[in-house]
Every structure is written in structure tokens, then in C-alpha cells.
Coordinates of C-alpha atoms in Angstrom, one line a residue:
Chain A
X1 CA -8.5 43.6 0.7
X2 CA -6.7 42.4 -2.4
X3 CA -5.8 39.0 -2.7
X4 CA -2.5 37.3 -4.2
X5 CA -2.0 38.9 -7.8
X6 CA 0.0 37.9 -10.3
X7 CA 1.2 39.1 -14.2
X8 CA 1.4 38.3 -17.1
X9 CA -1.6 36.0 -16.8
X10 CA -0.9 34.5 -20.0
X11 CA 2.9 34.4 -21.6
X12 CA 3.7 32.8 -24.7
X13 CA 7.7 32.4 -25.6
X14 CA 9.9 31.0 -28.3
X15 CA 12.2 28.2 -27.2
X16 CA 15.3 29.8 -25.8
X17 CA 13.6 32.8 -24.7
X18 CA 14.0 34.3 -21.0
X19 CA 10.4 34.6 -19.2
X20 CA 10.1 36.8 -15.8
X21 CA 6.6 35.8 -13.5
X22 CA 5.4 38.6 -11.7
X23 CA 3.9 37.6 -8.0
X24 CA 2.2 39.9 -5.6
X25 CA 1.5 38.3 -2.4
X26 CA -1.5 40.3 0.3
X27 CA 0.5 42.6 2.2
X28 CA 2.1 41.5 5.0
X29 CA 2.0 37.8 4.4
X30 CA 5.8 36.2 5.6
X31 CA 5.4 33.3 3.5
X32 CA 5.5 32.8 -0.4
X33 CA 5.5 29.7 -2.1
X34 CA 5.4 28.8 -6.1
X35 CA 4.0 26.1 -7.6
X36 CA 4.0 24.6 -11.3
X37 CA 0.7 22.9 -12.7
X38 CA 0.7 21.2 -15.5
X39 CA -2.4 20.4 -17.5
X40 CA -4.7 18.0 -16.1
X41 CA -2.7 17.9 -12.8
X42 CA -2.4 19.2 -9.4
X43 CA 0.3 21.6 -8.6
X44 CA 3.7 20.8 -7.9
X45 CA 5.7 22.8 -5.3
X46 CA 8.9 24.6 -6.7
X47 CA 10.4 27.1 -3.8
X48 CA 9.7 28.5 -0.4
X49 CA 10.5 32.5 0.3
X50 CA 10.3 33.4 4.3
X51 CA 10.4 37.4 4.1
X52 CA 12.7 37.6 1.9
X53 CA 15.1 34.6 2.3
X54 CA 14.5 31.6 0.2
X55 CA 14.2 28.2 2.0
X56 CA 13.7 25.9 0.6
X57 CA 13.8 25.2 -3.4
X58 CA 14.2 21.1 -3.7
X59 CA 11.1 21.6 -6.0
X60 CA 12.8 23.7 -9.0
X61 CA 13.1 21.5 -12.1
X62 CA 16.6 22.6 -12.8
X63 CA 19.3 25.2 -12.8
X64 CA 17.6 27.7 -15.6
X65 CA 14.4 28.3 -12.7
X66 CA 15.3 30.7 -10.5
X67 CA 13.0 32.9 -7.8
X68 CA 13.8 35.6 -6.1
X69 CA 12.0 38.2 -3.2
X70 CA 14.3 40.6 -2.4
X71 CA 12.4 43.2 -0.4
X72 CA 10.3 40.3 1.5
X73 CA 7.2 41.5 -0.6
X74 CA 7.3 41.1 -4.8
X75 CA 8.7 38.1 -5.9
X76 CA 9.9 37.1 -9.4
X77 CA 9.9 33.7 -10.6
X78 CA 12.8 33.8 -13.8
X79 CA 12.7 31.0 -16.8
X80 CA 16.2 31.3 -18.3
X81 CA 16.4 29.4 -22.3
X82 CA 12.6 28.0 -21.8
X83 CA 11.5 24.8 -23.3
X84 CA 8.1 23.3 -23.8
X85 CA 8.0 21.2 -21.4
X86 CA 8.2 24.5 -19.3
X87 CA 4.3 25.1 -20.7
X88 CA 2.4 25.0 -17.7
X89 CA 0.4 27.4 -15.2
X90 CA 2.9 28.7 -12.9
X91 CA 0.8 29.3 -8.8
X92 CA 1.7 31.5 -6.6
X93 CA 0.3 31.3 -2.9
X94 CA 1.4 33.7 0.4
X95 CA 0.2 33.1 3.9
X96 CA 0.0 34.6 6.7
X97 CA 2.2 32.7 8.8
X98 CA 5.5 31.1 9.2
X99 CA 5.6 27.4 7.1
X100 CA 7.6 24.3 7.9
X101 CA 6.0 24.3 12.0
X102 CA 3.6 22.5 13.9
X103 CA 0.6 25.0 12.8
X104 CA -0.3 25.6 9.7
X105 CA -2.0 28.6 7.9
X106 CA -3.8 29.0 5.1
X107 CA -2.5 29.5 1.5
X108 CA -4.2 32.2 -0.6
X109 CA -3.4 31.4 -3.8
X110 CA -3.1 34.1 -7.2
X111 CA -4.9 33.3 -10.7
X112 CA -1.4 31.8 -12.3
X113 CA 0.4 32.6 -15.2
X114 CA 0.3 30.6 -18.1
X115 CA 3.3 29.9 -19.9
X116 CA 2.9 28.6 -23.1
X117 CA 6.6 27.8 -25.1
X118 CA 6.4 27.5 -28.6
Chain B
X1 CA 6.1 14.0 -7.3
X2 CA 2.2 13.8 -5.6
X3 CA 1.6 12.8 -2.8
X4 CA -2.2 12.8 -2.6
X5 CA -4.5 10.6 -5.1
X6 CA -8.1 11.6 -5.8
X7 CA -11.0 8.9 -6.5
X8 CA -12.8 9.2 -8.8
X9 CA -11.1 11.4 -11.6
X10 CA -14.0 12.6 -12.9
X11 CA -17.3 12.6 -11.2
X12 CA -21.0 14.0 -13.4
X13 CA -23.9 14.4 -11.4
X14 CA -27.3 16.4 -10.9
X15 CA -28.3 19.2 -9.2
X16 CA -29.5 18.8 -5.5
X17 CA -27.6 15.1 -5.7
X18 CA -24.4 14.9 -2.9
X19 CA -20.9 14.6 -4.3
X20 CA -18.3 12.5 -2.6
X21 CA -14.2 12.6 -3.2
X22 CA -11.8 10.4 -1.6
X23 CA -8.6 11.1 -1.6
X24 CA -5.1 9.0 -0.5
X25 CA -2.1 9.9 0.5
X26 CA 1.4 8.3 1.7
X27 CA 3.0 9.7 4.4
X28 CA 2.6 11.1 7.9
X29 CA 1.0 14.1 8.0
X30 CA 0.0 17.4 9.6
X31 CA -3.3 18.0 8.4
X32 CA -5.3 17.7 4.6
X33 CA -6.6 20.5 3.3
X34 CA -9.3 20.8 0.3
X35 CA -9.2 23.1 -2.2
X36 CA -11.3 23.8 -5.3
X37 CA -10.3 25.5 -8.5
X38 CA -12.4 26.4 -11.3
X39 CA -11.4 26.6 -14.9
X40 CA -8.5 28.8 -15.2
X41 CA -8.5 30.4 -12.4
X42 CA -6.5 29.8 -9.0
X43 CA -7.3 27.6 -6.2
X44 CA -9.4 28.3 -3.0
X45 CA -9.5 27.0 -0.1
X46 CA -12.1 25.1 1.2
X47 CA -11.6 23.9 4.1
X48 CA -8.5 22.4 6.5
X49 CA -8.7 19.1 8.5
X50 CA -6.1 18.4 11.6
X51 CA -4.3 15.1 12.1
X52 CA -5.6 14.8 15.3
X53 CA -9.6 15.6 14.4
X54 CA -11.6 12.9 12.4
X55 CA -14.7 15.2 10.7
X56 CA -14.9 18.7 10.1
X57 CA -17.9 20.7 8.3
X58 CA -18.1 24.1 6.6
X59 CA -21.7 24.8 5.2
X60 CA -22.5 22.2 2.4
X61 CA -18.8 20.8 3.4
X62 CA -18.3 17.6 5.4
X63 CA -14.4 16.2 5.4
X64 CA -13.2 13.1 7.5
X65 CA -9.8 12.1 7.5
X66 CA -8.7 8.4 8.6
X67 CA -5.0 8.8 9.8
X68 CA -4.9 4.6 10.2
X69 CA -5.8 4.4 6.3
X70 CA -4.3 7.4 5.0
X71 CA -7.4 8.3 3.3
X72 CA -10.1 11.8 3.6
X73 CA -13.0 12.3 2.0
X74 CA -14.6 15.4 1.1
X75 CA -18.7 15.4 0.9
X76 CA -20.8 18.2 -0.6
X77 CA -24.3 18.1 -0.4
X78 CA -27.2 19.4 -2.2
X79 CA -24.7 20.5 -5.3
X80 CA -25.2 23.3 -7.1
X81 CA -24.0 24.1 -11.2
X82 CA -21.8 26.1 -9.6
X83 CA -19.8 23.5 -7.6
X84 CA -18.7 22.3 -11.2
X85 CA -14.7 22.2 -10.7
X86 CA -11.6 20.4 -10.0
X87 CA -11.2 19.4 -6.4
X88 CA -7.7 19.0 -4.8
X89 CA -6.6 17.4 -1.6
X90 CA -3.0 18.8 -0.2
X91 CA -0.9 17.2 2.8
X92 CA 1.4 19.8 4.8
X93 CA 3.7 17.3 5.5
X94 CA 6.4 18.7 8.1
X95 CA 8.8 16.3 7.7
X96 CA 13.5 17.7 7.7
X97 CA 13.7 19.7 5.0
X98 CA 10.4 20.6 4.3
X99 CA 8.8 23.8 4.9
X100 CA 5.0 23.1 4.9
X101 CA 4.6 23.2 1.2
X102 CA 1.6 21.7 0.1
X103 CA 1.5 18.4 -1.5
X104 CA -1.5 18.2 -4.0
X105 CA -2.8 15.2 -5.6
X106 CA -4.1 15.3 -9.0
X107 CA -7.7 16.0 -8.4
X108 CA -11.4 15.2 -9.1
X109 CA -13.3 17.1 -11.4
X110 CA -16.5 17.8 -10.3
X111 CA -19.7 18.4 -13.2
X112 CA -22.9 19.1 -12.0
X113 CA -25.7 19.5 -14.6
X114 CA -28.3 21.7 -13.8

């Protein structure tokens, strides 16, 4: 089946400019998670969706990141008046399974989007 | 902020040769998983490792984790060119607040020369 997609795979923006990541998870996985990777380092974990109710988001960087899943499926990860240090591959990863438990299930992750701000 | 610490950053050897990666980490944890990720591309798993199991193998994959010392390490053998990528550890650690997010450290990148 098809794994975790997710567009554009490559974005480049002007300073100030809005930026919408596209991420679509493997069908019927409950949990979504994003991540930011900056270059040379591992990913860093920015917000939790369960269905469509986001849990946890201690990771986002400030108030212009904002994610969204509304229908439990798609999610949307918004950049509102990017700046460079926004430049980074953005990850996102859906499992099968519910997070934050005693068992833990695998994260599939998508090819990222890099964001490039200029 | 990461968690995990990989050693050595940067590892270069031969075909056929075994790789080794050790990676650290601070806190209490569920289990350690590995993932690779090859230039530009996403990350795949590789392979998981519970808190309460010491060695686990998958193929050309051994992992042990020491719970006392914090530390796993992750063994391929009889590399391949293809093996040539970055190599993550990630802690799921299920601690208030946290919803099993994975906790990467910042990776070993793996060349081997054909």
C-alpha cells in the first residue's frame, strides 16, 4: 500500500511569506506526528494529532507554527511570516496505534518537505 | 532538545567490514528504536528494542541496549555500498505530558566504499 506522502517536497519562500505543508499519513493510521530537521541533525518533534485532536504541541517553535487535522486523516502544518531560521526539512510520521502508552508502534515516516526561506 | 547522542559522527569503511554505532541517551525510557535515512529522503525504521530485552537482531542487524548505562548499540555486518547513510537512535520516552514522540539524537553517518 502507499506509504506516508507528503507535498511540496521542496518550498522555497521569501521572508514574511505564509507556507502550508501538505501531509498524507497510510490510511487508517490514528496517530500523526511532525517533526523539524535541521541540516546535519536529527529530527526534532513539533506536534502530536490523535484522529483528529491535537495533543500535544510543547515541540512548536513559536506562535506563527500551527498544525491542524481536521477530518482525522490530511494534516496541514502552516508557517505564518517565515524566517530563515525556519529552513529545514519538515517530517511527517503516522502510526498505526495510539502514542503516549505503555506499547509502542512503529512510525512510518514521509520523504519531508524542504523549506528553504530566502 | 536531543535526547540521544550517536558515537562516532562519521564512520568510512569497506565493503564486507562490520559497522558499529553507539548511541546515549538521558532518561528513562520505553524502548530505542533505529532508524536509517538516506540522503534526502525520509527515515525507516530499522529495527525496535524493548526496555526490558538486552539484544535483538533483524538480518545483518544486531542492537543491544544497556538500561544501567543508558547506552545501545547498533551492529551491521558484512556492509554493503548500500548501507551508506545517516543512522538515528530515538527514545519513546513515556514520561506526563509526553505522548510517545520520538526523541532522535543527531546521528552517525555511515560511508561504505565499495
Amino acid at each position: 500500500g502507499a506509504g506516508v506522502s507528503q507535498s511540496p517536497r521542496y518550498k522555497v519562500a521569501k521572508r514574511g511569506q505564509d507556507v502550508a505543508l501538505r501531509c498524507d499519513p497510510i490510511s487508517g493510521h490514528v496517530s500523526l506526528f511532525w517533526y523539524q530537521q535541521a541540516l546535519g541533525q536529527g529530527p526534532e518533534f513539533l506536534t502530536y494529532f490523535q484522529n483528529e485532536a491535537q495533543l500535544d504541541k510543547s515541540g512548536l517553535p513559536s506562535d506563527r507554527f500551527f498544525a491542524e487535522r481536521p477530518e482525522g486523516s490530511v494534516s496541514t502544518l502552516k508557517i505564518q511570516r517565515t524566517q530563515q531560521e525556519d529552513s529545514a526539512v519538515y517530517l511527517c510520521a503516522s502510526s498505526l496505534g495510539l502514542a503516549g502508552g505503555p506499547l509502542t508502534y512503529e512510525q512510518y515516516f514521509g520523504p519531508g518537505t524542504r523549506l528553504t526561506v530566502t | 532538545s536531543q535526547q540521544g547522542e550517536e558515537d562516532p559522527q562519521a564512520l568510512s569503511i569497506q565493503e564486507g567490514e562490520n559497522a558499529t554505532m553507539n548511541c546515549s541517551y538521558k532518561t528513562s525510557i520505553n524502548n530505542l528504536q533505529w532508524y536509517r535515512q538516506n540522503s534526502g529522503r525520509g527515515l525507516v525504521h530499522l529495527i525496535l528494542i524493548r526496555s526490558n530485552e538486552r539484544e535483538k537482531h533483524s538480518g545483518r542487524l544486531r542492537v543491544t541496549l544497556d538500561t544501567s548505562k543508558k547506552s545501545s548499540s547498533l551492529l551491521i555486518t558484512a556492509s554493503r555500498a548500500a548501507d551508506t547513510a545517516s543512522y538515528f537512535c530515538a527514545t519513546d520516552a513515556w514520561y506526563g505530558g509526553s505522548q510517545g514522540n520520538l526523541i532522535f539524537g543527531k546521528g552517525t553517518k555511515l560511508s561504505v566504499k565499495p
